[in-house]
Coordinates of C-alpha atoms in Angstrom, one line a residue:
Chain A
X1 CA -18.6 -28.9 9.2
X2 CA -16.4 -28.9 12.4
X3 CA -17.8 -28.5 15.6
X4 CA -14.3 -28.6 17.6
X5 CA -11.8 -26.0 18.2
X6 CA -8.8 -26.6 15.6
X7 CA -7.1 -28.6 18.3
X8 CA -3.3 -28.6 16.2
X9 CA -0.4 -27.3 16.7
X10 CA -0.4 -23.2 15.5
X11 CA 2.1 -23.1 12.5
X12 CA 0.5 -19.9 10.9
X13 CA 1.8 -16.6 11.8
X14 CA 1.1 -13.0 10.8
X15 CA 3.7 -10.5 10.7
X16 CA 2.2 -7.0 10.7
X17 CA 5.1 -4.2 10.6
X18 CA 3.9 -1.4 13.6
X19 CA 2.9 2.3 11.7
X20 CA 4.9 0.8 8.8
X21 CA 5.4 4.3 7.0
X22 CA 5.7 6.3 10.0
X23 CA 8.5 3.9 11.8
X24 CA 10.4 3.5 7.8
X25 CA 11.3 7.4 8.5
X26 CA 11.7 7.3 11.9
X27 CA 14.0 4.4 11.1
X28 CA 15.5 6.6 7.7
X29 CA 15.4 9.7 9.6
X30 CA 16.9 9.1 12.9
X31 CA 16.7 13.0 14.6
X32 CA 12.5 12.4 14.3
X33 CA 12.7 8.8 16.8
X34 CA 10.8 9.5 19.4
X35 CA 8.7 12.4 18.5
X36 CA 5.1 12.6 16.3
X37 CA 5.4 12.3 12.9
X38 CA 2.3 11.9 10.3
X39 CA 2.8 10.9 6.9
X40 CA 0.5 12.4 4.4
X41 CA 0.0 12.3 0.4
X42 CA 0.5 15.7 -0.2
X43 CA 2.5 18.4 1.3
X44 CA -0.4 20.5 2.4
X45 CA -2.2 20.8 5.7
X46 CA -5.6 19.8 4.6
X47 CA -4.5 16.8 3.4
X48 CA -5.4 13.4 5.0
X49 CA -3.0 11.8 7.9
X50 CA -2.3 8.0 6.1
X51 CA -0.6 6.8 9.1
X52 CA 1.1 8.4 12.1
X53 CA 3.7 7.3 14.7
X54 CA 3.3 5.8 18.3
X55 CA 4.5 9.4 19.6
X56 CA 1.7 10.9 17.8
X57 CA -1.4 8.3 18.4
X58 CA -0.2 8.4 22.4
X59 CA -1.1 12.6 21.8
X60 CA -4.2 11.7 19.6
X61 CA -3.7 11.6 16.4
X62 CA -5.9 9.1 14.5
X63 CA -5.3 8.2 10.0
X64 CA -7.8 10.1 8.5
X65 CA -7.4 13.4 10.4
X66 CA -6.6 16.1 8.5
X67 CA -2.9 17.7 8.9
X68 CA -4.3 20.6 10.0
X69 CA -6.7 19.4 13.1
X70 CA -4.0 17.0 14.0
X71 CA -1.7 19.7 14.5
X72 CA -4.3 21.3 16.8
X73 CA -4.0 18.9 18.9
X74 CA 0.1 18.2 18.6
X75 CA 1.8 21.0 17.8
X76 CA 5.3 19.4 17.4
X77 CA 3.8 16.8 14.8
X78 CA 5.8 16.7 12.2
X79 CA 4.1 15.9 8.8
X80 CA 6.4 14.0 5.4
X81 CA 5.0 13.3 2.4
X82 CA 5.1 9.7 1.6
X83 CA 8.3 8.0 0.0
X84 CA 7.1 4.7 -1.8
X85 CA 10.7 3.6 -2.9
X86 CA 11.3 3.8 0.2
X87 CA 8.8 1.7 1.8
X88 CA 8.6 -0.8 -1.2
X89 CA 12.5 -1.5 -0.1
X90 CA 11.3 -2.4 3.5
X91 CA 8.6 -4.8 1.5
X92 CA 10.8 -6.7 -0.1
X93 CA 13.5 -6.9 2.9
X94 CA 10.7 -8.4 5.2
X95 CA 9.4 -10.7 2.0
X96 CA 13.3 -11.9 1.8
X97 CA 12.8 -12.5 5.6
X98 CA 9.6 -14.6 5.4
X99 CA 10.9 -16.7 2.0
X100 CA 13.7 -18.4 4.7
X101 CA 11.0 -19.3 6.7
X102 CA 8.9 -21.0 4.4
X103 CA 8.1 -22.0 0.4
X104 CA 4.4 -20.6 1.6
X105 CA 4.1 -16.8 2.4
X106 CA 1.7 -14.5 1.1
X107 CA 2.1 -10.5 1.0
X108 CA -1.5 -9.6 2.5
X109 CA -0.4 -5.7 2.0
X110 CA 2.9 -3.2 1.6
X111 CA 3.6 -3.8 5.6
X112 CA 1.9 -7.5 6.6
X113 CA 2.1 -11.0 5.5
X114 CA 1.6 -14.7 6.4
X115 CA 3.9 -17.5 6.7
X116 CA 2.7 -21.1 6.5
X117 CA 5.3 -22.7 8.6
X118 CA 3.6 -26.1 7.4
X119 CA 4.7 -26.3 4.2
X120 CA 8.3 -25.4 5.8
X121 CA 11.4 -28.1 6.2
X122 CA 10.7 -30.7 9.2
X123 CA 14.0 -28.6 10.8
X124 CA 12.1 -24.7 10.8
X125 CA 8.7 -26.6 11.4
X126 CA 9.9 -28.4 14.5
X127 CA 10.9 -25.6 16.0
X128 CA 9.4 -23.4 18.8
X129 CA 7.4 -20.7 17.0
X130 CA 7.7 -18.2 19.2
X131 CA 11.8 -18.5 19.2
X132 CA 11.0 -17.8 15.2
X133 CA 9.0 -15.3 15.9
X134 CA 11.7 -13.9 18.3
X135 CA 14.5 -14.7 15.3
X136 CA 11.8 -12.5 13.0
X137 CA 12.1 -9.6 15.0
X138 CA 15.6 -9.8 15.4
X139 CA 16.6 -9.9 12.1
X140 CA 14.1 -6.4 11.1
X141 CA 16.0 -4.9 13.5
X142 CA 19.7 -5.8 12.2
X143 CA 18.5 -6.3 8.4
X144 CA 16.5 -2.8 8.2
X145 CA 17.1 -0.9 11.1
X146 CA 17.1 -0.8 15.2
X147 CA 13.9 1.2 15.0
X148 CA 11.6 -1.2 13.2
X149 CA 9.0 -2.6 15.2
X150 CA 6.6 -5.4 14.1
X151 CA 3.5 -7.1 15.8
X152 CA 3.2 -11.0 15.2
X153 CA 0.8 -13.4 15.4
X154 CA 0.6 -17.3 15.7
X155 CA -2.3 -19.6 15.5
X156 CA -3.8 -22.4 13.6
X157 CA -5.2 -20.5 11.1
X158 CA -4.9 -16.7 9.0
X159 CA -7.9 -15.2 10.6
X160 CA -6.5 -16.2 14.1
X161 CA -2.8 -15.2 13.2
X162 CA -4.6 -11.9 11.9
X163 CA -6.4 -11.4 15.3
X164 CA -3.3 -12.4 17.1
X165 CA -1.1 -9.8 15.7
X166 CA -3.7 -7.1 16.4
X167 CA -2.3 -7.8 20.3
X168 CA -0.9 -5.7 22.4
X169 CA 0.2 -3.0 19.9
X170 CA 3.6 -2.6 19.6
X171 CA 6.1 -4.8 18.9
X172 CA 3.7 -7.4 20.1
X173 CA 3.9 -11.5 20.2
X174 CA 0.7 -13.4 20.7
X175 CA -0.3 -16.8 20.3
X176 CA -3.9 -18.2 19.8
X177 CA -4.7 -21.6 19.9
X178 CA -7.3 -24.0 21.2
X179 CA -6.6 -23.8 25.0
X180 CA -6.6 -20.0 25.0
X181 CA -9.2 -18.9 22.1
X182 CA -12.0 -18.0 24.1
X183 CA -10.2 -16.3 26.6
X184 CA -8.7 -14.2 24.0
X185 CA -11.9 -13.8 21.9
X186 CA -14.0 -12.7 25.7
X187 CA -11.4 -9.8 25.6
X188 CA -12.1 -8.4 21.9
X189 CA -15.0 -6.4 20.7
X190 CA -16.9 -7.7 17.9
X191 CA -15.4 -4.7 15.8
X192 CA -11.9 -5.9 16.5
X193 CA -12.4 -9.1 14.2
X194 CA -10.8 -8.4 11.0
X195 CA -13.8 -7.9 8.6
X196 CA -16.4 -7.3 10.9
X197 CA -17.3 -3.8 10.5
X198 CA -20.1 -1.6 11.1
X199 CA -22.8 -3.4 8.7
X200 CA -21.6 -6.9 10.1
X201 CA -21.8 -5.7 13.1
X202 CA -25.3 -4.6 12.8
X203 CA -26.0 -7.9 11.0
X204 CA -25.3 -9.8 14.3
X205 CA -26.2 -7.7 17.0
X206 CA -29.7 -7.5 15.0
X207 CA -29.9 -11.4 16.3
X208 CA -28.6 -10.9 19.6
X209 CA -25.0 -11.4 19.3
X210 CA -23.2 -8.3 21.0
X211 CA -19.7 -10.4 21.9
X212 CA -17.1 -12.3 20.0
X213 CA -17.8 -15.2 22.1
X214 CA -21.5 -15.4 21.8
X215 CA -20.3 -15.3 17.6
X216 CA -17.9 -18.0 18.8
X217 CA -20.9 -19.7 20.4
X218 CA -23.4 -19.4 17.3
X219 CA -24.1 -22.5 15.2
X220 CA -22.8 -23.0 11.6
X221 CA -26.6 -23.2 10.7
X222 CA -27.9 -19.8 12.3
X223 CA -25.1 -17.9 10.9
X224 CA -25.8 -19.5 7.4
X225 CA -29.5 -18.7 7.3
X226 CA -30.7 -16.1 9.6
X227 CA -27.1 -14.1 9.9
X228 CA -25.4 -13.9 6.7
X229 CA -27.8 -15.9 4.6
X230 CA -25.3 -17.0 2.7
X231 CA -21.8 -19.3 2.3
X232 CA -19.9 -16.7 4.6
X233 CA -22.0 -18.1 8.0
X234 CA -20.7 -21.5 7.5
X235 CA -16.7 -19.8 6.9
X236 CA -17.2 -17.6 9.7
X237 CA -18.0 -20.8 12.0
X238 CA -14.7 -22.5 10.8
X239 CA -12.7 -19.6 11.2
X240 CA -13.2 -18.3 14.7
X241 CA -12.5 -22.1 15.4
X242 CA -9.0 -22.0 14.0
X243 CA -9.8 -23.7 10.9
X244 CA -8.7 -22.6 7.9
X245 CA -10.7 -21.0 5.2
X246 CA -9.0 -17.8 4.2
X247 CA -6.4 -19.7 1.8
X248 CA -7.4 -18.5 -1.1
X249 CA -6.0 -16.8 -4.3
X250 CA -8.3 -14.1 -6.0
X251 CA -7.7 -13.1 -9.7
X252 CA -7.3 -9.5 -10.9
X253 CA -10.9 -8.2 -11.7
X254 CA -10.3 -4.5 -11.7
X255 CA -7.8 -2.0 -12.3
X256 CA -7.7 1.6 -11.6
X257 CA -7.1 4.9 -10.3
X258 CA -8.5 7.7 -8.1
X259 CA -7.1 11.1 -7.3
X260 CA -8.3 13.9 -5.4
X261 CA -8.1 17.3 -7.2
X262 CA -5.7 19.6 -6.1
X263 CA -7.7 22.8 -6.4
X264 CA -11.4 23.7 -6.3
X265 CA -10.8 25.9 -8.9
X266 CA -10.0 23.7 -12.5
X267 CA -11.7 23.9 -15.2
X268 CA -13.6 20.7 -16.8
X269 CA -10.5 20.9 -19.6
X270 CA -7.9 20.3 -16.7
X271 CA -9.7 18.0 -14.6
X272 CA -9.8 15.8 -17.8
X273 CA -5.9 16.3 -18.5
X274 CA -5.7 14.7 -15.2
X275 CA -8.3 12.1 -16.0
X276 CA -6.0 11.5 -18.8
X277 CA -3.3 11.0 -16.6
X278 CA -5.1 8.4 -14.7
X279 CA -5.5 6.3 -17.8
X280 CA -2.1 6.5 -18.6
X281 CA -1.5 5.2 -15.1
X282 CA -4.0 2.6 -15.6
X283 CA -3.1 1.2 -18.5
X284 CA 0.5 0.8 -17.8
X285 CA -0.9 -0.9 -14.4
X286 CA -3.2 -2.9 -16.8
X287 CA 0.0 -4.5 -18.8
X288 CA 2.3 -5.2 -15.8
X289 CA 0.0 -7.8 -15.2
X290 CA -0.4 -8.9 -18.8
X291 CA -4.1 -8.1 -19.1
X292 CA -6.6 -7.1 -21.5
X293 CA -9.6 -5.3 -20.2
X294 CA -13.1 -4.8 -21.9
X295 CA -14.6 -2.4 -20.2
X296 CA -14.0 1.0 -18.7
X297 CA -15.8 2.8 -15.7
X298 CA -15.4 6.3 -14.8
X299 CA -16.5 8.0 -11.7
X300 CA -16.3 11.8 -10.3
X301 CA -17.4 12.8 -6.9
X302 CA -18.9 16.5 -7.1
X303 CA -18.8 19.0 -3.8
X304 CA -22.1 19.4 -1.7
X305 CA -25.4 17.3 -3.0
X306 CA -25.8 17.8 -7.3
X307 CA -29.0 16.7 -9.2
X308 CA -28.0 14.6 -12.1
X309 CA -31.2 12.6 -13.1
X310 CA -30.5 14.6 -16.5
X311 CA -27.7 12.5 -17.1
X312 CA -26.5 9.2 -18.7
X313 CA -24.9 8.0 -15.7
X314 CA -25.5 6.3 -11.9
X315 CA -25.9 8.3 -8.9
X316 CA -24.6 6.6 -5.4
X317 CA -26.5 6.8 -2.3
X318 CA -24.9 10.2 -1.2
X319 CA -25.7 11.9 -4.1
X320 CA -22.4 13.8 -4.8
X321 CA -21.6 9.8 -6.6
X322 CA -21.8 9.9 -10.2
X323 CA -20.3 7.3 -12.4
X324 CA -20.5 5.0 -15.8
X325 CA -18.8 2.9 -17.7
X326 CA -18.9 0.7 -21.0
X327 CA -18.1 -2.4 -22.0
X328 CA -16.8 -2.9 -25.4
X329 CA -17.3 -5.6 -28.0
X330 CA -13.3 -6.5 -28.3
X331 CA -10.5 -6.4 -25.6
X332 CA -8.2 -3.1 -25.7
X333 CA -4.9 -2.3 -23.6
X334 CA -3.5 0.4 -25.0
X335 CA -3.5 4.1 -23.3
X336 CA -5.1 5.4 -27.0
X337 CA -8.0 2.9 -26.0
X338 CA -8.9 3.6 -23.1
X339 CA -8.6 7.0 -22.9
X340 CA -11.2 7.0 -25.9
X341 CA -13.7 5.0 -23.9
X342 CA -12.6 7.6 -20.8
X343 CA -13.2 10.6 -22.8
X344 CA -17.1 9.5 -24.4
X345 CA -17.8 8.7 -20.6
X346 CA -16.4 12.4 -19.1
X347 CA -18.4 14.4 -22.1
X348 CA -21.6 13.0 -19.5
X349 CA -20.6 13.8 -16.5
X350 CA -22.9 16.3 -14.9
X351 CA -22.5 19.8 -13.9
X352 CA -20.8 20.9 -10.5
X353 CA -17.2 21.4 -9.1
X354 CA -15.4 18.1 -9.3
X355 CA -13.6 17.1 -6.1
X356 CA -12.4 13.3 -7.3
X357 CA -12.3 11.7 -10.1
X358 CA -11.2 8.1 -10.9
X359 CA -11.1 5.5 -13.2
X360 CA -10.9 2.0 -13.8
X361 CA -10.8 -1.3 -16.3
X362 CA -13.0 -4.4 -15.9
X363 CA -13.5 -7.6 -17.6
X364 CA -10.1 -8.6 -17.3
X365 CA -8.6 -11.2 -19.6
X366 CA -5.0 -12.8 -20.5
X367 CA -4.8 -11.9 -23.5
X368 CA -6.3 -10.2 -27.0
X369 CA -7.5 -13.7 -28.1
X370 CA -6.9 -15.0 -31.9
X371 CA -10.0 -13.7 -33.4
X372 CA -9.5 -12.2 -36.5
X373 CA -10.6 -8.7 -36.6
X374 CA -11.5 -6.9 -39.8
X375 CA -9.1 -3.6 -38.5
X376 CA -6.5 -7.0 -37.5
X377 CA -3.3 -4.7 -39.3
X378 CA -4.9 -1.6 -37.4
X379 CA -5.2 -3.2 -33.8
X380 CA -1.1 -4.8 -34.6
X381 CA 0.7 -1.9 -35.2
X382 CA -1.5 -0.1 -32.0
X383 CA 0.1 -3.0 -30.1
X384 CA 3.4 -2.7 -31.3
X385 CA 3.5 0.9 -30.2
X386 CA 2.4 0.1 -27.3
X387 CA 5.2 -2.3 -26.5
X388 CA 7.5 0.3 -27.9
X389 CA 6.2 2.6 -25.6
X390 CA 6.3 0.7 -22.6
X391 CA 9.8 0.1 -23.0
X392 CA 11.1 3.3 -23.6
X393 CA 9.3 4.1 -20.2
X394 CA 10.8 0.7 -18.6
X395 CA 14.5 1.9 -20.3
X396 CA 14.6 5.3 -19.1
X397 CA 11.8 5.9 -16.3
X398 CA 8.3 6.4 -16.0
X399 CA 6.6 8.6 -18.0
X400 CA 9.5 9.5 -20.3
X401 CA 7.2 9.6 -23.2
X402 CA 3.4 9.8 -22.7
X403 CA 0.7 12.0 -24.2
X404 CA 0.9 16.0 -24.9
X405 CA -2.5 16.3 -23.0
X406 CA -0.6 15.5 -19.7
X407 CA 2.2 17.9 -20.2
X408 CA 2.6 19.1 -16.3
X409 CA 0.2 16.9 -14.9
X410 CA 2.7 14.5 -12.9
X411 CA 3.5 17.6 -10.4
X412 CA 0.1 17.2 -9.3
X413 CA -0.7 13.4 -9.8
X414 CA 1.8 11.4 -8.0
X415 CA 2.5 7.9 -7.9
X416 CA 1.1 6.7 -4.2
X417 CA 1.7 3.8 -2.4
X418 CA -0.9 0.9 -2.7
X419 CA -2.5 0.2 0.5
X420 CA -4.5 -3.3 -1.0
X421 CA -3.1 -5.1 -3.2
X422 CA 0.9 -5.9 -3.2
X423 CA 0.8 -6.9 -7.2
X424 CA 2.5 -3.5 -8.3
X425 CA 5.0 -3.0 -5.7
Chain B
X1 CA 5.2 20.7 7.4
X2 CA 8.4 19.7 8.5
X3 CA 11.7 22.0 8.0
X4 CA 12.9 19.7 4.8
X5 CA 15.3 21.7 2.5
X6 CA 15.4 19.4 -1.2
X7 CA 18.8 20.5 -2.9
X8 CA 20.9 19.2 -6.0
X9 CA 23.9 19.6 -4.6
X10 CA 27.2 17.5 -6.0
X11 CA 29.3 16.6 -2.6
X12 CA 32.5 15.0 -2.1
X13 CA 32.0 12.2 -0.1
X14 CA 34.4 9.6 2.3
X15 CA 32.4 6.3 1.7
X16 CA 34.3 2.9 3.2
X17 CA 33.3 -0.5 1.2
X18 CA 33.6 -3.5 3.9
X19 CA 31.2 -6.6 4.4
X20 CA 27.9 -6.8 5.8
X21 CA 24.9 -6.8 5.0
X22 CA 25.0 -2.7 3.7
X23 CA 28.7 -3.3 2.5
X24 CA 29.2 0.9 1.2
X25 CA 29.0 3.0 4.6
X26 CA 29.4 7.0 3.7
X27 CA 31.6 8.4 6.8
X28 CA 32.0 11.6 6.2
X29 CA 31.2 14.4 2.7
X30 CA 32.2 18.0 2.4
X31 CA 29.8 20.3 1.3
X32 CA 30.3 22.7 -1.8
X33 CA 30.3 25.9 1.0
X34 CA 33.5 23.7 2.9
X35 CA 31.3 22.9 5.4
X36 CA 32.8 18.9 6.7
X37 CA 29.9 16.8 7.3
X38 CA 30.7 14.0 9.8
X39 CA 28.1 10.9 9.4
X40 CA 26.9 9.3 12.8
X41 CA 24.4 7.2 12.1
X42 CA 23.5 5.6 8.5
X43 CA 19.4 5.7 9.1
X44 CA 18.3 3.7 5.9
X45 CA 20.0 3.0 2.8
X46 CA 18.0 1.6 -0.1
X47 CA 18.3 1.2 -4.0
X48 CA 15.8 3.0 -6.3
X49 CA 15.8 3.3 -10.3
X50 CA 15.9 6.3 -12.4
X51 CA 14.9 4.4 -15.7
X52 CA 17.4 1.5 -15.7
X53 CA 20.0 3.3 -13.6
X54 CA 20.8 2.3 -10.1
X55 CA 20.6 5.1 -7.6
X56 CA 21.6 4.2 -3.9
X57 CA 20.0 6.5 -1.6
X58 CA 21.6 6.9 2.0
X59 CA 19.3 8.9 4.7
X60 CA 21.9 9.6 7.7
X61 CA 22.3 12.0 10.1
X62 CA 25.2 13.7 12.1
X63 CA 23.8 14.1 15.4
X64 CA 22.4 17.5 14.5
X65 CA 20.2 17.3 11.1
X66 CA 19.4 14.4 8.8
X67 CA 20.5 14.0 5.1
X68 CA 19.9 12.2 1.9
X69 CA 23.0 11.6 -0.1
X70 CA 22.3 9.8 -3.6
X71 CA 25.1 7.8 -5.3
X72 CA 24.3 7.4 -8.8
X73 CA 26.1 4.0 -9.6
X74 CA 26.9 4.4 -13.4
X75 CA 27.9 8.2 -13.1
X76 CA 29.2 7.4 -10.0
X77 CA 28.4 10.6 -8.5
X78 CA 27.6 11.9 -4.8
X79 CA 24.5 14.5 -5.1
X80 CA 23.1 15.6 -1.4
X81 CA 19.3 15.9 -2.2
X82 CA 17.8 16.9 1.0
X83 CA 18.8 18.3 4.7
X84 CA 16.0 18.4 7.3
X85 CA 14.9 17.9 10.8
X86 CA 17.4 20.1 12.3
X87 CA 17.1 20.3 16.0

């Protein structure tokens, strides 16, 4: 366990892009520069804000106000419905970007990533990072557009970089290293650390720790055992002192989807057309990634408080929660399979108006596995179809063949943009 | 919601191929009313997929609205697909 601050030379830097959605069409569209713009999911005004401009946070417009109380309090907000190939484009442009910098650069999400610079050539590692940094922002703005805008961060570790890049908002440049990482840290809140949220926040302030410095100042073994009582007090001692801990690669474990339900008003035969949908979704998300799954959960979220002790499945703490899933004896990945597993699991769900509903596959594996099955012709041709299917879609675009029961259902269940994980984009 | 207007609408369009990074700049497209169309600014252009085919879509502007023009690059086709933001 170090002691010391990470006393070398800050070759990690974060590049977070500034309202990424919001500046893309103020960059696409240029008559909306300069004036409040939210995008949202849907075009309707009770629809959640998923980011908003600079214009529009400077009049008070915060993500996850609805359209319609944000437009209380701007009237000239102007509200778009999200455009993923758009965005995914402005991805891949800033991923091109990083790859010249470096062999090492992860994707953390659709609009920030990292860049190792010391896995880079002696000739870009040698350099001053803050005239790469510089060169970074330079080439968004001729490479995209003169309206992109991006934060970044430099410092001896991710976590740093991270914290780094959350400075001075926008088009911010900050470096954190050794000689300046408490004077940094004695500006922050302990809620401005990336992943210290409310219930870590309570964890430490339940010990006496209200700054980021006095967490700075903890020892490795009070975090371990009284804080976190666990592994993550001895990481969260390395990484506020710059050394590295967060270079890590996690496999796929789950794969699904949510939606929201357009109207208050379907019946339980259309909410599971769009249930339906969702597997579809999910198993064509599933087999991107070459993946098997085992199991399937299902969950719905009713409207006010519902009593469901009745039922087969799981209530969450809020009590509007309900969900349940299966795991099967044999790995599936077709739509047919899923959606049979989906369907047994919907017949329990209690009654009440739905308001979401979402599924997802678990126990991931590579691949079906070489056990012989006594229904081994039966589970060959299903994956033949499969494939068949999937490239029909691949050939001539999504969702060019897919089930009868989801006739009409892709006007209502769009394809969104990912906020988590990059693997799909 | 904003004053978007989505059309299909084929367009003849003045496009000039050069170097650069965005080597097919639209300058100007005529609209099927007559109506001239003189391009400003080129806000965003991007490639996107309709099954295998390549569709390159061009958000501009000329000063006084912005548009998306999509060029289809196996039909080789201009459509105009959306007018908005009108000032």
């Amino acid at each position: 366990m170090r002691e010391d601050y990470n006393p070398t030379r800050p070759l990690v830097m974060h590049i977070d892009l500034n309202s990424c959605f919001a500046t893309v069409e103020q960059q696409a569209r240029p008559m909306l520069r300069d004036r409040p713009v939210a995008i949202l999911n849907r075009r309707t005004e009770h629809t959640m804000i998923i980011t908003c401009s600079y214009e529009a946070k400077a009049m008070g417009v915060r993500l996850g106000m609805s359209f319609k109380e944000a437009k209380r309090l701007c009237p000239q907000l102007v509200g778009l419905e999200s455009d993923p190939p758009k965005y995914r484009y402005v991805y891949h442009k800033l991923m091109e970007i990083m790859r010249d910098y470096s062999p090492s650069f992860t994707m953390k999400s659709i609009d920030e990533g990292v860049i190792d610079f010391a896995q880079s050539s002696a000739a870009i590692r040698d350099r001053d990072m803050v005239e790469v940094a510089q060169e970074i922002k330079h080439r968004l703005r001729t490479e995209i557009g003169c309206a992109m805008r991006c934060n970044i961060g430099i410092a001896p570790n991710r976590f740093l970089a991270k914290t780094a890049a959350g400075l001075n908002k926008p088009d911010g440049l900050n470096v954190i290293d050794h000689t300046n990482l408490r004077e940094v840290l004695g500006r922050l809140k302990l809620q401005d650390l990336t992943g210290i949220a409310s219930r870590n926040e309570h964890r430490l302030t339940q010990v006496g720790i209200m700054t980021p410095l006095q967490f700075l100042d903890a020892d490795a073994y009070s975090l371990r055992t009284v804080v976190f009582k666990s592994i993550c007090g001895d990481q969260w001692h390395q990484r506020l002192r710059g050394w590295e801990v967060d270079d890590v690669v996690y496999d796929l474990k789950t794969c699904g989807r949510q939606y929201v339900l357009e109207s208050r008003q379907l019946t339980r035969a259309q909410v599971s057309q769009r249930l339906h949908h969702l597997v579809e979704s999910v198993g064509s998300k599933l087999r991107s990634q070459q993946k098997c799954a085992r199991g399937v959960g299902i969950y719905v979220r009713l409207y006010g408080d519902a009593e469901g002790s009745a039922s087969n499945g799981r209530w969450g703490r809020k009590g509007n929660y309900w969900h349940e899933k299966y795991l099967a004896p044999l790995p599936f990945y077709s739509d047919a399979a899923i959606w049979a597993i989906a369907r047994r699991l919907f017949a329990h769900v209690p009654p009440g108006g739905i308001r979401e509903i979402g599924v997802h596959c678990y126990h991931l594996t590579d691949d079906m596995g070489n056990q012989l099955s006594l229904f081994g012709n039966e589970l060959v041709r299903e994956q033949q179809v499969t494939t068949a299917l999937d490239e029909i879609n691949q050939r001539y675009g999504n969702r060019t063949i897919h089930s009868a029961d989801t006739l009409g259902t892709g006007v209502y269940v769009k394809q969104k943009i990912p906020f988590g994980s990059t693997r799909y984009l | 919601m904003n004053d978007e207007l989505f059309l299909n609408e084929r367009v003849e369009v003045v496009a000039v191929f050069s170097e650069g990074l965005n080597p097919c700049k639209p300058v100007k497209f005529r609209r099927a009313s007559g109506r001239e169309v003189d391009i400003t600014e080129i806000g965003l252009c991007h490639p996107t997929t309709a099954g295998r085919r390549m569709v390159h879509m061009f958000d501009v502007t000329d000063g006084g609205a912005d548009y998306r023009l999509e060029f289809d690059s196996e039909r080789l086709t201009w459509l105009l697909t959306l007018e908005a933001d009108r000032v």
